[in-house]
Protein backbone atom coordinates (compact mmCIF):
# COMPACT_ATOMS: atom_id res chain seq x y z
CA UNK A 1 0.00 0.00 0.00
CA UNK A 2 1.12 3.56 -0.64
CA UNK A 3 -0.64 6.22 1.45
CA UNK A 4 -1.12 9.08 0.90
CA UNK A 5 -0.35 8.41 -2.73
CA UNK A 6 -1.11 11.73 -4.36
CA UNK A 7 0.55 13.95 -1.72
CA UNK A 8 3.55 11.57 -1.69
CA UNK A 9 4.22 12.11 -5.39
CA UNK A 10 1.50 10.20 -7.21
CA UNK A 11 2.08 8.58 -10.58
CA UNK A 12 5.48 10.22 -11.00
CA UNK A 13 6.81 8.76 -7.78
CA UNK A 14 5.48 5.30 -8.61
CA UNK A 15 7.16 5.44 -12.03
CA UNK A 16 10.42 6.42 -10.35
CA UNK A 17 10.18 3.57 -7.82
CA UNK A 18 9.29 0.98 -10.47
CA UNK A 19 12.68 1.33 -12.16
CA UNK A 20 14.97 0.29 -9.30
CA UNK A 21 12.34 -1.93 -7.62
CA UNK A 22 10.62 -3.87 -10.44
CA UNK A 23 9.55 -6.66 -8.08
CA UNK A 24 7.35 -4.33 -5.99
CA UNK A 25 3.64 -3.74 -6.49
CA UNK A 26 1.68 -0.89 -4.95
CA UNK A 27 -1.93 -0.24 -4.00
CA UNK A 28 -2.06 3.54 -3.93
CA UNK A 29 -4.68 5.19 -1.74
CA UNK A 30 -5.10 8.75 -0.59
CA UNK A 31 -6.14 11.35 -3.10
CA UNK A 32 -7.11 8.86 -5.80
CA UNK A 33 -10.30 9.77 -7.63
CA UNK A 34 -12.42 7.99 -10.20
CA UNK A 35 -10.88 10.32 -12.78
CA UNK A 36 -7.25 9.76 -11.73
CA UNK A 37 -7.52 6.01 -11.06
CA UNK A 38 -6.95 4.97 -14.71
CA UNK A 39 -3.62 6.82 -14.78
CA UNK A 40 -2.46 4.86 -11.73
CA UNK A 41 -3.85 1.56 -13.04
CA UNK A 42 -1.96 1.99 -16.31
CA UNK A 43 1.31 1.46 -14.39
CA UNK A 44 2.58 -2.12 -14.36
CA UNK A 45 3.43 -1.81 -10.65
CA UNK A 46 -0.17 -0.91 -9.71
CA UNK A 47 -2.59 -3.86 -9.73
CA UNK A 48 -5.29 -1.96 -7.78
CA UNK A 49 -6.15 1.39 -6.21
CA UNK A 50 -8.26 2.48 -3.29
CA UNK A 51 -10.52 5.50 -3.18
CA UNK A 52 -13.19 6.94 -0.95
CA UNK A 53 -15.27 7.77 -4.03
CA UNK A 54 -16.34 4.11 -3.92
CA UNK A 55 -18.40 4.64 -0.79
CA UNK A 56 -19.65 8.23 -0.56
CA UNK A 57 -20.61 8.98 3.02
CA UNK A 58 -24.09 10.17 2.08
CA UNK A 59 -24.84 6.89 0.26
CA UNK A 60 -23.57 4.81 3.19
CA UNK A 61 -25.69 6.79 5.64
CA UNK A 62 -28.69 6.39 3.35
CA UNK A 63 -27.88 2.67 3.01
CA UNK A 64 -28.17 3.06 -0.74
CA UNK A 65 -26.38 -0.19 -1.54
CA UNK A 66 -27.67 -0.19 -5.12
CA UNK A 67 -25.91 3.10 -5.86
CA UNK A 68 -22.73 1.92 -4.12
CA UNK A 69 -22.86 -1.33 -6.11
CA UNK A 70 -23.14 0.73 -9.31
CA UNK A 71 -20.10 2.83 -8.33
CA UNK A 72 -18.16 -0.36 -7.54
CA UNK A 73 -19.06 -1.86 -10.93
CA UNK A 74 -17.81 1.29 -12.69
CA UNK A 75 -14.60 1.13 -10.64
CA UNK A 76 -14.06 -2.53 -11.58
CA UNK A 77 -14.41 -1.58 -15.23
CA UNK A 78 -11.56 0.94 -14.84
CA UNK A 79 -9.03 -1.89 -14.55
CA UNK A 80 -10.19 -3.46 -17.78
CA UNK A 81 -9.93 -0.09 -19.52
CA UNK A 82 -6.44 0.75 -18.22
mmCIF file of N, CA and C in Angstrom:
data_model
loop_
_atom_site.group_PDB
_atom_site.id
_atom_site.type_symbol
_atom_site.label_atom_id
_atom_site.label_comp_id
_atom_site.label_asym_id
_atom_site.label_seq_id
_atom_site.Cartn_x
_atom_site.Cartn_y
_atom_site.Cartn_z
ATOM 1 N N UNK A 1 0.844 -1.164 0.000
ATOM 2 C CA UNK A 1 0.000 0.000 0.000
ATOM 3 C C UNK A 1 0.897 1.237 0.000
ATOM 4 N N UNK A 2 0.449 2.267 -0.655
ATOM 5 C CA UNK A 2 1.116 3.561 -0.645
ATOM 6 C C UNK A 2 0.091 4.607 -0.255
ATOM 7 N N UNK A 3 0.270 5.184 0.945
ATOM 8 C CA UNK A 3 -0.642 6.216 1.450
ATOM 9 C C UNK A 3 0.177 7.321 2.087
ATOM 10 N N UNK A 4 -0.168 8.524 1.845
ATOM 11 C CA UNK A 4 -1.123 9.082 0.899
ATOM 12 C C UNK A 4 -0.472 9.214 -0.469
ATOM 13 N N UNK A 5 -0.992 8.543 -1.420
ATOM 14 C CA UNK A 5 -0.352 8.405 -2.731
ATOM 15 C C UNK A 5 -0.174 9.729 -3.470
ATOM 16 N N UNK A 6 -1.214 10.500 -3.588
ATOM 17 C CA UNK A 6 -1.110 11.735 -4.362
ATOM 18 C C UNK A 6 -0.187 12.740 -3.667
ATOM 19 N N UNK A 7 -0.366 13.019 -2.367
ATOM 20 C CA UNK A 7 0.555 13.949 -1.722
ATOM 21 C C UNK A 7 2.008 13.447 -1.694
ATOM 22 N N UNK A 8 2.198 12.139 -1.730
ATOM 23 C CA UNK A 8 3.550 11.575 -1.686
ATOM 24 C C UNK A 8 4.264 11.635 -3.036
ATOM 25 N N UNK A 9 3.574 12.006 -4.085
ATOM 26 C CA UNK A 9 4.222 12.109 -5.395
ATOM 27 C C UNK A 9 3.455 11.474 -6.522
ATOM 28 N N UNK A 10 2.396 10.732 -6.199
ATOM 29 C CA UNK A 10 1.499 10.196 -7.211
ATOM 30 C C UNK A 10 2.143 9.304 -8.253
ATOM 31 N N UNK A 11 1.645 9.424 -9.465
ATOM 32 C CA UNK A 11 2.077 8.582 -10.579
ATOM 33 C C UNK A 11 3.577 8.744 -10.833
ATOM 34 N N UNK A 12 4.059 9.978 -10.756
ATOM 35 C CA UNK A 12 5.475 10.223 -11.003
ATOM 36 C C UNK A 12 6.378 9.485 -10.037
ATOM 37 N N UNK A 13 6.008 9.475 -8.763
ATOM 38 C CA UNK A 13 6.811 8.756 -7.780
ATOM 39 C C UNK A 13 6.764 7.248 -8.026
ATOM 40 N N UNK A 14 5.591 6.738 -8.354
ATOM 41 C CA UNK A 14 5.484 5.299 -8.615
ATOM 42 C C UNK A 14 6.308 4.889 -9.837
ATOM 43 N N UNK A 15 6.315 5.720 -10.864
ATOM 44 C CA UNK A 15 7.156 5.438 -12.031
ATOM 45 C C UNK A 15 8.624 5.415 -11.627
ATOM 46 N N UNK A 16 9.022 6.358 -10.790
ATOM 47 C CA UNK A 16 10.415 6.424 -10.349
ATOM 48 C C UNK A 16 10.793 5.200 -9.517
ATOM 49 N N UNK A 17 9.893 4.736 -8.668
ATOM 50 C CA UNK A 17 10.176 3.567 -7.822
ATOM 51 C C UNK A 17 10.182 2.268 -8.630
ATOM 52 N N UNK A 18 9.391 2.207 -9.686
ATOM 53 C CA UNK A 18 9.287 0.979 -10.472
ATOM 54 C C UNK A 18 10.604 0.621 -11.151
ATOM 55 N N UNK A 19 11.396 1.605 -11.503
ATOM 56 C CA UNK A 19 12.681 1.328 -12.160
ATOM 57 C C UNK A 19 13.619 0.516 -11.295
ATOM 58 N N UNK A 20 14.016 1.028 -10.125
ATOM 59 C CA UNK A 20 14.969 0.287 -9.297
ATOM 60 C C UNK A 20 14.342 -0.864 -8.503
ATOM 61 N N UNK A 21 13.016 -0.890 -8.401
ATOM 62 C CA UNK A 21 12.337 -1.934 -7.617
ATOM 63 C C UNK A 21 11.256 -2.625 -8.451
ATOM 64 N N UNK A 22 11.619 -3.287 -9.543
ATOM 65 C CA UNK A 22 10.621 -3.871 -10.439
ATOM 66 C C UNK A 22 9.797 -4.992 -9.809
ATOM 67 N N UNK A 23 10.274 -5.563 -8.712
ATOM 68 C CA UNK A 23 9.547 -6.661 -8.077
ATOM 69 C C UNK A 23 8.424 -6.178 -7.163
ATOM 70 N N UNK A 24 8.358 -4.865 -6.897
ATOM 71 C CA UNK A 24 7.348 -4.334 -5.991
ATOM 72 C C UNK A 24 6.059 -3.970 -6.719
ATOM 73 N N UNK A 25 4.954 -4.176 -6.022
ATOM 74 C CA UNK A 25 3.636 -3.737 -6.491
ATOM 75 C C UNK A 25 3.066 -2.803 -5.438
ATOM 76 N N UNK A 26 2.252 -1.866 -5.862
ATOM 77 C CA UNK A 26 1.683 -0.891 -4.951
ATOM 78 C C UNK A 26 0.172 -0.822 -5.115
ATOM 79 N N UNK A 27 -0.509 -0.561 -3.998
ATOM 80 C CA UNK A 27 -1.932 -0.240 -4.002
ATOM 81 C C UNK A 27 -2.027 1.187 -3.481
ATOM 82 N N UNK A 28 -2.005 2.164 -4.388
ATOM 83 C CA UNK A 28 -2.064 3.540 -3.930
ATOM 84 C C UNK A 28 -3.450 3.919 -3.417
ATOM 85 N N UNK A 29 -3.462 4.624 -2.311
ATOM 86 C CA UNK A 29 -4.682 5.187 -1.738
ATOM 87 C C UNK A 29 -4.336 6.578 -1.226
ATOM 88 N N UNK A 30 -5.323 7.401 -1.093
ATOM 89 C CA UNK A 30 -5.098 8.748 -0.586
ATOM 90 C C UNK A 30 -4.990 9.747 -1.718
ATOM 91 N N UNK A 31 -6.107 10.372 -2.024
ATOM 92 C CA UNK A 31 -6.141 11.354 -3.097
ATOM 93 C C UNK A 31 -6.512 10.788 -4.447
ATOM 94 N N UNK A 32 -6.722 9.488 -4.534
ATOM 95 C CA UNK A 32 -7.115 8.860 -5.796
ATOM 96 C C UNK A 32 -8.592 9.167 -6.038
ATOM 97 N N UNK A 33 -8.917 9.517 -7.254
ATOM 98 C CA UNK A 33 -10.304 9.775 -7.629
ATOM 99 C C UNK A 33 -10.692 8.839 -8.771
ATOM 100 N N UNK A 34 -11.964 8.809 -9.074
ATOM 101 C CA UNK A 34 -12.416 7.993 -10.198
ATOM 102 C C UNK A 34 -11.755 8.477 -11.492
ATOM 103 N N UNK A 35 -11.495 9.769 -11.584
ATOM 104 C CA UNK A 35 -10.883 10.319 -12.782
ATOM 105 C C UNK A 35 -9.386 10.018 -12.852
ATOM 106 N N UNK A 36 -8.694 9.995 -11.715
ATOM 107 C CA UNK A 36 -7.250 9.755 -11.726
ATOM 108 C C UNK A 36 -6.882 8.275 -11.638
ATOM 109 N N UNK A 37 -7.801 7.432 -11.222
ATOM 110 C CA UNK A 37 -7.524 6.008 -11.061
ATOM 111 C C UNK A 37 -6.958 5.355 -12.326
ATOM 112 N N UNK A 38 -7.497 5.622 -13.519
ATOM 113 C CA UNK A 38 -6.947 4.965 -14.711
ATOM 114 C C UNK A 38 -5.469 5.274 -14.952
ATOM 115 N N UNK A 39 -5.029 6.467 -14.605
ATOM 116 C CA UNK A 39 -3.620 6.816 -14.783
ATOM 117 C C UNK A 39 -2.735 5.959 -13.876
ATOM 118 N N UNK A 40 -3.193 5.719 -12.652
ATOM 119 C CA UNK A 40 -2.458 4.856 -11.734
ATOM 120 C C UNK A 40 -2.501 3.408 -12.212
ATOM 121 N N UNK A 41 -3.683 2.953 -12.626
ATOM 122 C CA UNK A 41 -3.851 1.561 -13.043
ATOM 123 C C UNK A 41 -3.095 1.229 -14.324
ATOM 124 N N UNK A 42 -2.726 2.231 -15.081
ATOM 125 C CA UNK A 42 -1.958 1.990 -16.305
ATOM 126 C C UNK A 42 -0.509 1.598 -16.003
ATOM 127 N N UNK A 43 -0.060 1.818 -14.777
ATOM 128 C CA UNK A 43 1.306 1.460 -14.392
ATOM 129 C C UNK A 43 1.388 -0.033 -14.097
ATOM 130 N N UNK A 44 2.432 -0.676 -14.574
ATOM 131 C CA UNK A 44 2.575 -2.123 -14.356
ATOM 132 C C UNK A 44 2.758 -2.472 -12.882
ATOM 133 N N UNK A 45 3.206 -1.538 -12.066
ATOM 134 C CA UNK A 45 3.431 -1.808 -10.646
ATOM 135 C C UNK A 45 2.193 -1.544 -9.792
ATOM 136 N N UNK A 46 1.063 -1.226 -10.435
ATOM 137 C CA UNK A 46 -0.170 -0.910 -9.705
ATOM 138 C C UNK A 46 -1.282 -1.863 -10.142
ATOM 139 N N UNK A 47 -1.518 -2.935 -9.380
ATOM 140 C CA UNK A 47 -2.594 -3.863 -9.725
ATOM 141 C C UNK A 47 -3.975 -3.395 -9.266
ATOM 142 N N UNK A 48 -4.013 -2.432 -8.311
ATOM 143 C CA UNK A 48 -5.285 -1.963 -7.778
ATOM 144 C C UNK A 48 -5.084 -0.600 -7.130
ATOM 145 N N UNK A 49 -6.175 0.116 -6.915
ATOM 146 C CA UNK A 49 -6.147 1.393 -6.205
ATOM 147 C C UNK A 49 -7.277 1.393 -5.189
ATOM 148 N N UNK A 50 -7.183 2.281 -4.237
ATOM 149 C CA UNK A 50 -8.263 2.481 -3.285
ATOM 150 C C UNK A 50 -8.728 3.919 -3.371
ATOM 151 N N UNK A 51 -10.005 4.140 -3.127
ATOM 152 C CA UNK A 51 -10.518 5.495 -3.176
ATOM 153 C C UNK A 51 -11.821 5.636 -2.427
ATOM 154 N N UNK A 52 -11.965 6.733 -1.716
ATOM 155 C CA UNK A 52 -13.192 6.943 -0.949
ATOM 156 C C UNK A 52 -14.391 7.259 -1.836
ATOM 157 N N UNK A 53 -14.134 7.532 -3.129
ATOM 158 C CA UNK A 53 -15.270 7.768 -4.026
ATOM 159 C C UNK A 53 -16.138 6.515 -4.151
ATOM 160 N N UNK A 54 -15.584 5.359 -3.811
ATOM 161 C CA UNK A 54 -16.342 4.105 -3.919
ATOM 162 C C UNK A 54 -17.509 4.035 -2.943
ATOM 163 N N UNK A 55 -17.362 4.691 -1.820
ATOM 164 C CA UNK A 55 -18.404 4.637 -0.792
ATOM 165 C C UNK A 55 -18.676 6.046 -0.251
ATOM 166 N N UNK A 56 -19.348 6.881 -1.030
ATOM 167 C CA UNK A 56 -19.648 8.230 -0.560
ATOM 168 C C UNK A 56 -20.437 8.180 0.753
ATOM 169 N N UNK A 57 -20.016 8.997 1.683
ATOM 170 C CA UNK A 57 -20.610 8.977 3.017
ATOM 171 C C UNK A 57 -22.127 9.114 2.989
ATOM 172 N N UNK A 58 -22.643 9.973 2.106
ATOM 173 C CA UNK A 58 -24.091 10.170 2.075
ATOM 174 C C UNK A 58 -24.824 8.910 1.608
ATOM 175 N N UNK A 59 -24.205 8.131 0.711
ATOM 176 C CA UNK A 59 -24.840 6.885 0.264
ATOM 177 C C UNK A 59 -24.774 5.808 1.339
ATOM 178 N N UNK A 60 -23.680 5.770 2.089
ATOM 179 C CA UNK A 60 -23.566 4.808 3.189
ATOM 180 C C UNK A 60 -24.605 5.131 4.255
ATOM 181 N N UNK A 61 -24.709 6.400 4.621
ATOM 182 C CA UNK A 61 -25.694 6.795 5.640
ATOM 183 C C UNK A 61 -27.112 6.497 5.185
ATOM 184 N N UNK A 62 -27.354 6.676 3.894
ATOM 185 C CA UNK A 62 -28.690 6.386 3.352
ATOM 186 C C UNK A 62 -28.893 4.896 3.095
ATOM 187 N N UNK A 63 -27.852 4.116 3.286
ATOM 188 C CA UNK A 63 -27.876 2.675 3.010
ATOM 189 C C UNK A 63 -28.341 2.399 1.581
ATOM 190 N N UNK A 64 -27.837 3.221 0.674
ATOM 191 C CA UNK A 64 -28.173 3.063 -0.745
ATOM 192 C C UNK A 64 -27.171 2.106 -1.387
ATOM 193 N N UNK A 65 -27.328 0.839 -1.085
ATOM 194 C CA UNK A 65 -26.380 -0.185 -1.542
ATOM 195 C C UNK A 65 -26.432 -0.365 -3.054
ATOM 196 N N UNK A 66 -27.567 -0.089 -3.660
ATOM 197 C CA UNK A 66 -27.671 -0.186 -5.120
ATOM 198 C C UNK A 66 -26.758 0.841 -5.787
ATOM 199 N N UNK A 67 -26.779 2.064 -5.292
ATOM 200 C CA UNK A 67 -25.914 3.102 -5.857
ATOM 201 C C UNK A 67 -24.444 2.778 -5.617
ATOM 202 N N UNK A 68 -24.124 2.282 -4.423
ATOM 203 C CA UNK A 68 -22.735 1.920 -4.117
ATOM 204 C C UNK A 68 -22.293 0.762 -4.998
ATOM 205 N N UNK A 69 -23.168 -0.197 -5.224
ATOM 206 C CA UNK A 69 -22.858 -1.326 -6.112
ATOM 207 C C UNK A 69 -22.582 -0.832 -7.532
ATOM 208 N N UNK A 70 -23.337 0.154 -7.980
ATOM 209 C CA UNK A 70 -23.135 0.727 -9.307
ATOM 210 C C UNK A 70 -21.777 1.431 -9.406
ATOM 211 N N UNK A 71 -21.408 2.166 -8.367
ATOM 212 C CA UNK A 71 -20.097 2.831 -8.334
ATOM 213 C C UNK A 71 -18.989 1.780 -8.350
ATOM 214 N N UNK A 72 -19.162 0.715 -7.580
ATOM 215 C CA UNK A 72 -18.155 -0.356 -7.540
ATOM 216 C C UNK A 72 -18.017 -1.034 -8.901
ATOM 217 N N UNK A 73 -19.113 -1.243 -9.599
ATOM 218 C CA UNK A 73 -19.055 -1.864 -10.929
ATOM 219 C C UNK A 73 -18.301 -0.959 -11.902
ATOM 220 N N UNK A 74 -18.542 0.342 -11.823
ATOM 221 C CA UNK A 74 -17.809 1.291 -12.691
ATOM 222 C C UNK A 74 -16.329 1.278 -12.345
ATOM 223 N N UNK A 75 -16.008 1.178 -11.061
ATOM 224 C CA UNK A 75 -14.600 1.130 -10.640
ATOM 225 C C UNK A 75 -13.931 -0.153 -11.140
ATOM 226 N N UNK A 76 -14.634 -1.259 -11.084
ATOM 227 C CA UNK A 76 -14.065 -2.528 -11.577
ATOM 228 C C UNK A 76 -13.790 -2.447 -13.065
ATOM 229 N N UNK A 77 -14.601 -1.732 -13.794
ATOM 230 C CA UNK A 77 -14.405 -1.579 -15.228
ATOM 231 C C UNK A 77 -13.178 -0.736 -15.552
ATOM 232 N N UNK A 78 -12.747 0.104 -14.616
ATOM 233 C CA UNK A 78 -11.560 0.939 -14.841
ATOM 234 C C UNK A 78 -10.331 0.085 -15.092
ATOM 235 N N UNK A 79 -10.200 -1.030 -14.389
ATOM 236 C CA UNK A 79 -9.029 -1.892 -14.547
ATOM 237 C C UNK A 79 -8.992 -2.487 -15.940
ATOM 238 N N UNK A 80 -10.136 -2.884 -16.439
ATOM 239 C CA UNK A 80 -10.187 -3.462 -17.780
ATOM 240 C C UNK A 80 -9.847 -2.415 -18.841
ATOM 241 N N UNK A 81 -10.166 -1.161 -18.559
ATOM 242 C CA UNK A 81 -9.935 -0.093 -19.524
ATOM 243 C C UNK A 81 -8.480 0.399 -19.495
ATOM 244 N N UNK A 82 -7.807 0.207 -18.374
ATOM 245 C CA UNK A 82 -6.439 0.748 -18.217
ATOM 246 C C UNK A 82 -5.444 -0.018 -19.037
#
